Amino acid sequence: MTEKIAHVKNPLTVIAIFAGIAEVSGTAVLPLLEKDTQQVYVWFIMGFPLLLVVAFFLVLYNKNYVLYAPSDFKDENLFASFKPGSPQLRAEKLNEEAGADRNTEEAAQPSDLISTNGTASEPICDNHDFISRPSYGQIAAQASLAEDLVITRLASERRTQFARNVSPAAMPSIMFDAVAKDGNNQIIVEVKYTRKGLISIGNIERVKSTFTSYYNSLPDVTKRGTLFILAIVCDGDAEANTSRIEVKYSDIIREWNIPAQVRVYRMSELRKSIQ
């Protein structure tokens, strides 16, 4: 008989078992309680399923992929396949990056920044001339150019082709700057552009969330062949501090517990490669 009982394979089964046991045990315990306690307990038994349903649909709406195991799909590699990302996601990423880089110069809350010298309140450069700050559009254009140059450099170094601005098939709400795949082996690249050597904590946390959520959804065989690269392109004042930047952000991503590395580039050197 026990051989015919299926193993628990996905989160939905766990939720169903938990809800069933909670309701059955709750009903069984009810007659054993004092009358004064029974009234409160009845409200709990009625409210708990409602709370569970609301939580379920919130997860289903926001992160439905976490409710399924890769084995629930005919092709488990669906979690490791990619499709072109939406132009809206691409525009949002560039606008966020341009806004974050420009606002670091006049940030009202220094604690929202990660500095490469270990303190949150001090920029890593001494130039505080903000009179002629470039516009959001100019920074976004430079960030886009930096991304193009880095991906071209990595493609040449690794002798592979990268798909640009793609989303995992099972997670269309996120986008990676570039992905190179060869069977179960894949390289995923996210490029960040900075002129002051500062990247906002919110920006780094979003990169972490994107990387880790995708990595945790992969089958084990694909996890072993996956590498994330955080490429930081330093322009302007930040070019003099690339070593400190690399050390700082290498320490940060080491805590993510995923196979990842930091690559730091100087924008001036990348520009020379196209001249």
CSV table of C-alpha atoms in Angstrom, one decimal:
chain,number,residue,atom,x,y,z
A,1,MET,CA,0.0,0.0,0.0
A,2,THR,CA,2.7,2.5,1.0
A,3,GLU,CA,4.3,2.1,-2.4
A,4,LYS,CA,1.2,3.6,-4.1
A,5,ILE,CA,1.4,6.8,-2.0
A,6,ALA,CA,2.8,9.6,-4.1
A,7,HIS,CA,5.7,11.6,-2.7
A,8,VAL,CA,5.2,15.3,-1.9
A,9,LYS,CA,6.8,17.1,-4.9
A,10,ASN,CA,5.6,20.7,-4.8
A,11,PRO,CA,4.5,23.6,-2.5
A,12,LEU,CA,0.9,23.2,-3.5
A,13,THR,CA,0.8,19.7,-2.0
A,14,VAL,CA,2.4,21.0,1.2
A,15,ILE,CA,-0.2,23.8,1.5
A,16,ALA,CA,-3.1,21.4,0.9
A,17,ILE,CA,-1.8,18.9,3.5
A,18,PHE,CA,-1.2,21.7,6.0
A,19,ALA,CA,-4.7,23.2,5.5
A,20,GLY,CA,-6.4,19.9,5.8
A,21,ILE,CA,-4.6,18.8,9.0
A,22,ALA,CA,-5.2,22.3,10.6
A,23,GLU,CA,-9.0,22.2,9.9
A,24,VAL,CA,-9.5,18.6,11.0
A,25,SER,CA,-7.4,18.9,14.1
A,26,GLY,CA,-9.1,22.2,14.9
A,27,THR,CA,-12.5,20.7,14.7
A,28,ALA,CA,-11.5,17.7,16.8
A,29,VAL,CA,-10.1,19.9,19.5
A,30,LEU,CA,-13.1,22.2,19.7
A,31,PRO,CA,-15.3,20.0,22.0
A,32,LEU,CA,-12.5,19.6,24.5
A,33,LEU,CA,-12.2,23.3,25.2
A,34,GLU,CA,-13.9,25.3,27.9
A,35,LYS,CA,-17.1,27.1,26.8
A,36,ASP,CA,-15.5,30.5,27.3
A,37,THR,CA,-12.7,29.6,25.0
A,38,GLN,CA,-14.8,27.9,22.3
A,39,GLN,CA,-16.3,31.1,21.0
A,40,VAL,CA,-12.9,32.6,20.3
A,41,TYR,CA,-11.7,29.3,18.9
A,42,VAL,CA,-14.7,29.1,16.5
A,43,TRP,CA,-13.8,32.5,15.1
A,44,PHE,CA,-10.2,31.3,14.6
A,45,ILE,CA,-11.4,28.2,12.7
A,46,MET,CA,-13.6,30.3,10.5
A,47,GLY,CA,-11.0,33.0,9.9
A,48,PHE,CA,-8.0,30.8,9.3
A,49,PRO,CA,-9.2,29.4,5.9
A,50,LEU,CA,-10.1,32.9,4.7
A,51,LEU,CA,-6.6,34.1,5.7
A,52,LEU,CA,-5.1,31.1,3.9
A,53,VAL,CA,-7.1,31.8,0.7
A,54,VAL,CA,-6.2,35.5,0.7
A,55,ALA,CA,-2.5,34.7,1.2
A,56,PHE,CA,-2.6,32.0,-1.5
A,57,PHE,CA,-4.1,34.3,-4.2
A,58,LEU,CA,-1.6,37.1,-3.3
A,59,VAL,CA,1.2,34.7,-3.9
A,60,LEU,CA,-0.5,33.4,-7.0
A,61,TYR,CA,-0.8,36.9,-8.4
A,62,ASN,CA,2.7,38.2,-7.5
A,63,LYS,CA,4.9,35.1,-7.6
A,64,ASN,CA,2.9,32.2,-9.0
A,65,TYR,CA,6.1,30.3,-10.0
A,66,VAL,CA,7.0,29.6,-6.4
A,67,LEU,CA,3.9,27.4,-6.1
A,68,TYR,CA,5.1,24.8,-8.6
A,69,ALA,CA,8.1,22.5,-8.8
A,70,PRO,CA,10.0,22.1,-12.1
A,71,SER,CA,8.7,18.5,-12.2
A,72,ASP,CA,5.2,19.9,-12.6
A,73,PHE,CA,6.0,20.9,-16.2
A,74,LYS,CA,6.5,18.6,-19.1
A,75,ASP,CA,9.9,20.1,-19.7
A,76,GLU,CA,11.8,20.9,-16.4
A,77,ASN,CA,14.2,23.1,-18.4
A,78,LEU,CA,11.3,25.6,-18.8
A,79,PHE,CA,12.7,27.3,-15.7
A,80,ALA,CA,16.0,27.7,-17.4
A,81,SER,CA,14.7,28.9,-20.8
A,82,PHE,CA,14.4,32.5,-21.9
A,83,LYS,CA,12.3,34.7,-24.1
A,84,PRO,CA,12.7,38.4,-25.1
A,85,GLY,CA,11.8,40.7,-22.3
A,86,SER,CA,9.2,43.4,-22.6
A,87,PRO,CA,10.4,46.9,-23.8
A,88,GLN,CA,8.6,48.4,-20.7
A,89,LEU,CA,10.9,46.4,-18.4
A,90,ARG,CA,13.9,47.5,-20.3
A,91,ALA,CA,12.9,51.2,-20.1
A,92,GLU,CA,12.2,50.9,-16.4
A,93,LYS,CA,15.6,49.4,-15.8
A,94,LEU,CA,17.4,52.2,-17.7
A,95,ASN,CA,15.4,54.9,-16.0
A,96,GLU,CA,16.0,53.5,-12.6
A,97,GLU,CA,19.7,53.2,-13.2
A,98,ALA,CA,19.9,56.8,-14.6
A,99,GLY,CA,17.9,58.2,-11.8
A,100,ALA,CA,19.9,56.4,-9.1
A,101,ASP,CA,23.2,57.4,-10.5
A,102,ARG,CA,22.2,61.1,-10.8
A,103,ASN,CA,20.6,61.2,-7.4
A,104,THR,CA,23.6,59.8,-5.6
A,105,GLU,CA,25.2,63.2,-6.1
A,106,GLU,CA,22.5,64.9,-4.0
A,107,ALA,CA,21.1,62.0,-1.9
A,108,ALA,CA,19.2,63.3,1.1
A,109,GLN,CA,19.8,60.0,3.0
A,110,PRO,CA,23.4,58.8,2.8
A,111,SER,CA,22.4,55.6,4.5
A,112,ASP,CA,20.6,54.6,1.3
A,113,LEU,CA,24.0,54.3,-0.5
A,114,ILE,CA,26.7,51.6,-0.4
A,115,SER,CA,30.1,53.2,-0.5
A,116,THR,CA,33.2,51.3,-1.5
A,117,ASN,CA,35.2,52.5,1.5
A,118,GLY,CA,32.9,50.8,3.9
A,119,THR,CA,31.0,53.8,5.1
A,120,ALA,CA,27.5,54.7,3.9
A,121,SER,CA,27.8,58.4,4.1
A,122,GLU,CA,31.0,59.2,2.2
A,123,PRO,CA,31.4,59.1,-1.6
A,124,ILE,CA,34.6,57.5,-2.8
A,125,CYS,CA,35.7,60.5,-4.8
A,126,ASP,CA,36.6,64.0,-3.9
A,127,ASN,CA,35.1,65.9,-6.8
A,128,HIS,CA,31.9,67.6,-5.6
A,129,ASP,CA,31.3,69.9,-8.5
A,130,PHE,CA,27.7,69.1,-9.4
A,131,ILE,CA,27.0,72.3,-11.3
A,132,SER,CA,26.9,70.6,-14.7
A,133,ARG,CA,25.3,67.3,-14.0
A,134,PRO,CA,24.2,65.4,-17.0
A,135,SER,CA,20.5,64.8,-17.6
A,136,TYR,CA,18.7,61.5,-17.0
A,137,GLY,CA,18.6,60.9,-20.8
A,138,GLN,CA,22.4,61.4,-21.1
A,139,ILE,CA,23.1,59.0,-18.2
A,140,ALA,CA,20.7,56.4,-19.6
A,141,ALA,CA,22.4,56.6,-23.0
A,142,GLN,CA,25.8,56.1,-21.4
A,143,ALA,CA,24.4,53.2,-19.3
A,144,SER,CA,23.0,51.6,-22.5
A,145,LEU,CA,26.4,52.1,-24.3
A,146,ALA,CA,28.3,50.6,-21.3
A,147,GLU,CA,26.0,47.6,-21.3
A,148,ASP,CA,26.6,47.1,-25.1
A,149,LEU,CA,30.4,47.4,-24.7
A,150,VAL,CA,30.6,45.0,-21.7
A,151,ILE,CA,28.5,42.3,-23.4
A,152,THR,CA,30.6,42.6,-26.5
A,153,ARG,CA,33.8,42.2,-24.4
A,154,LEU,CA,32.4,39.2,-22.5
A,155,ALA,CA,31.2,37.5,-25.7
A,156,SER,CA,34.7,37.9,-27.2
A,157,GLU,CA,36.5,36.7,-24.1
A,158,ARG,CA,34.3,33.6,-23.6
A,159,ARG,CA,33.8,33.0,-27.4
A,160,THR,CA,30.0,32.7,-27.0
A,161,GLN,CA,26.9,34.6,-28.0
A,162,PHE,CA,24.7,36.4,-25.6
A,163,ALA,CA,20.9,36.9,-25.9
A,164,ARG,CA,20.1,40.5,-24.8
A,165,ASN,CA,17.4,41.8,-22.5
A,166,VAL,CA,15.6,38.5,-21.9
A,167,SER,CA,13.3,37.2,-19.3
A,168,PRO,CA,13.0,33.6,-17.9
A,169,ALA,CA,10.0,31.9,-19.5
A,170,ALA,CA,8.6,31.1,-16.0
A,171,MET,CA,9.3,34.6,-14.7
A,172,PRO,CA,8.3,37.2,-17.3
A,173,SER,CA,8.3,40.0,-14.6
A,174,ILE,CA,12.1,40.0,-14.4
A,175,MET,CA,14.7,40.7,-17.0
A,176,PHE,CA,18.4,40.1,-17.3
A,177,ASP,CA,20.7,42.2,-19.4
A,178,ALA,CA,22.3,39.3,-21.2
A,179,VAL,CA,22.3,35.5,-21.1
A,180,ALA,CA,24.5,32.9,-22.8
A,181,LYS,CA,23.4,29.3,-22.7
A,182,ASP,CA,25.0,26.0,-23.7
A,183,GLY,CA,22.8,23.1,-22.6
A,184,ASN,CA,22.6,23.2,-18.8
A,185,ASN,CA,25.5,25.7,-18.6
A,186,GLN,CA,24.5,29.4,-18.6
A,187,ILE,CA,26.1,32.7,-17.9
A,188,ILE,CA,23.8,35.5,-16.8
A,189,VAL,CA,25.0,39.1,-16.8
A,190,GLU,CA,23.7,42.3,-15.1
A,191,VAL,CA,25.5,45.5,-16.0
A,192,LYS,CA,25.5,48.6,-13.7
A,193,TYR,CA,26.9,52.0,-14.7
A,194,THR,CA,28.2,54.5,-12.2
A,195,ARG,CA,30.1,57.8,-12.4
A,196,LYS,CA,30.5,58.3,-8.6
A,197,GLY,CA,31.3,54.7,-7.5
A,198,LEU,CA,28.0,54.5,-5.6
A,199,ILE,CA,25.1,52.1,-6.3
A,200,SER,CA,21.9,52.5,-4.2
A,201,ILE,CA,21.1,49.8,-1.7
A,202,GLY,CA,17.7,49.4,-3.4
A,203,ASN,CA,19.3,48.8,-6.7
A,204,ILE,CA,21.6,46.1,-5.3
A,205,GLU,CA,18.8,44.5,-3.4
A,206,ARG,CA,16.7,44.2,-6.6
A,207,VAL,CA,19.6,42.6,-8.4
A,208,LYS,CA,20.0,40.2,-5.5
A,209,SER,CA,16.3,39.4,-5.4
A,210,THR,CA,16.3,38.8,-9.2
A,211,PHE,CA,19.3,36.6,-9.2
A,212,THR,CA,18.4,34.5,-6.2
A,213,SER,CA,14.8,34.0,-7.0
A,214,TYR,CA,15.7,32.7,-10.5
A,215,TYR,CA,18.6,30.6,-9.2
A,216,ASN,CA,16.4,28.9,-6.6
A,217,SER,CA,13.8,28.0,-9.2
A,218,LEU,CA,16.3,26.0,-11.3
A,219,PRO,CA,16.7,22.2,-11.3
A,220,ASP,CA,19.8,21.1,-9.6
A,221,VAL,CA,21.6,20.0,-12.8
A,222,THR,CA,21.1,23.6,-14.1
A,223,LYS,CA,22.2,25.2,-10.9
A,224,ARG,CA,25.6,23.5,-11.2
A,225,GLY,CA,26.2,25.1,-14.6
A,226,THR,CA,24.9,28.6,-13.8
A,227,LEU,CA,27.2,31.6,-13.2
A,228,PHE,CA,26.0,35.2,-12.5
A,229,ILE,CA,28.2,38.1,-13.4
A,230,LEU,CA,27.6,41.5,-11.9
A,231,ALA,CA,29.5,43.9,-14.3
A,232,ILE,CA,30.1,47.4,-13.0
A,233,VAL,CA,31.2,50.0,-15.4
A,234,CYS,CA,33.0,53.0,-13.8
A,235,ASP,CA,33.0,56.3,-15.6
A,236,GLY,CA,34.3,59.8,-14.6
A,237,ASP,CA,35.5,60.0,-11.0
A,238,ALA,CA,34.8,56.4,-10.3
A,239,GLU,CA,37.5,55.2,-12.7
A,240,ALA,CA,40.2,55.9,-10.2
A,241,ASN,CA,38.6,53.5,-7.6
A,242,THR,CA,37.9,50.4,-9.6
A,243,SER,CA,39.9,48.2,-7.3
A,244,ARG,CA,38.0,49.3,-4.2
A,245,ILE,CA,34.7,48.9,-6.0
A,246,GLU,CA,35.5,45.4,-7.1
A,247,VAL,CA,36.5,44.4,-3.5
A,248,LYS,CA,33.4,46.0,-2.0
A,249,TYR,CA,30.9,44.4,-4.3
A,250,SER,CA,32.6,41.1,-4.3
A,251,ASP,CA,32.2,41.0,-0.6
A,252,ILE,CA,28.5,41.9,-1.0
A,253,ILE,CA,27.6,39.2,-3.5
A,254,ARG,CA,29.6,36.6,-1.6
A,255,GLU,CA,26.9,36.7,1.0
A,256,TRP,CA,24.2,35.8,-1.6
A,257,ASN,CA,25.2,32.1,-1.6
A,258,ILE,CA,24.9,31.7,-5.3
A,259,PRO,CA,27.7,31.2,-7.9
A,260,ALA,CA,28.4,34.9,-8.8
A,261,GLN,CA,31.4,37.1,-9.6
A,262,VAL,CA,32.0,40.8,-10.0
A,263,ARG,CA,33.7,42.3,-13.0
A,264,VAL,CA,34.7,46.0,-13.0
A,265,TYR,CA,35.4,47.9,-16.1
A,266,ARG,CA,36.6,51.5,-16.9
A,267,MET,CA,34.4,53.2,-19.4
A,268,SER,CA,37.3,55.0,-21.0
A,269,GLU,CA,38.9,51.6,-21.8
A,270,LEU,CA,35.7,50.2,-23.2
A,271,ARG,CA,35.3,53.2,-25.5
A,272,LYS,CA,38.8,52.7,-26.8
A,273,SER,CA,37.8,49.2,-28.0
A,274,ILE,CA,35.4,50.6,-30.5
A,275,GLN,CA,37.6,53.4,-31.8
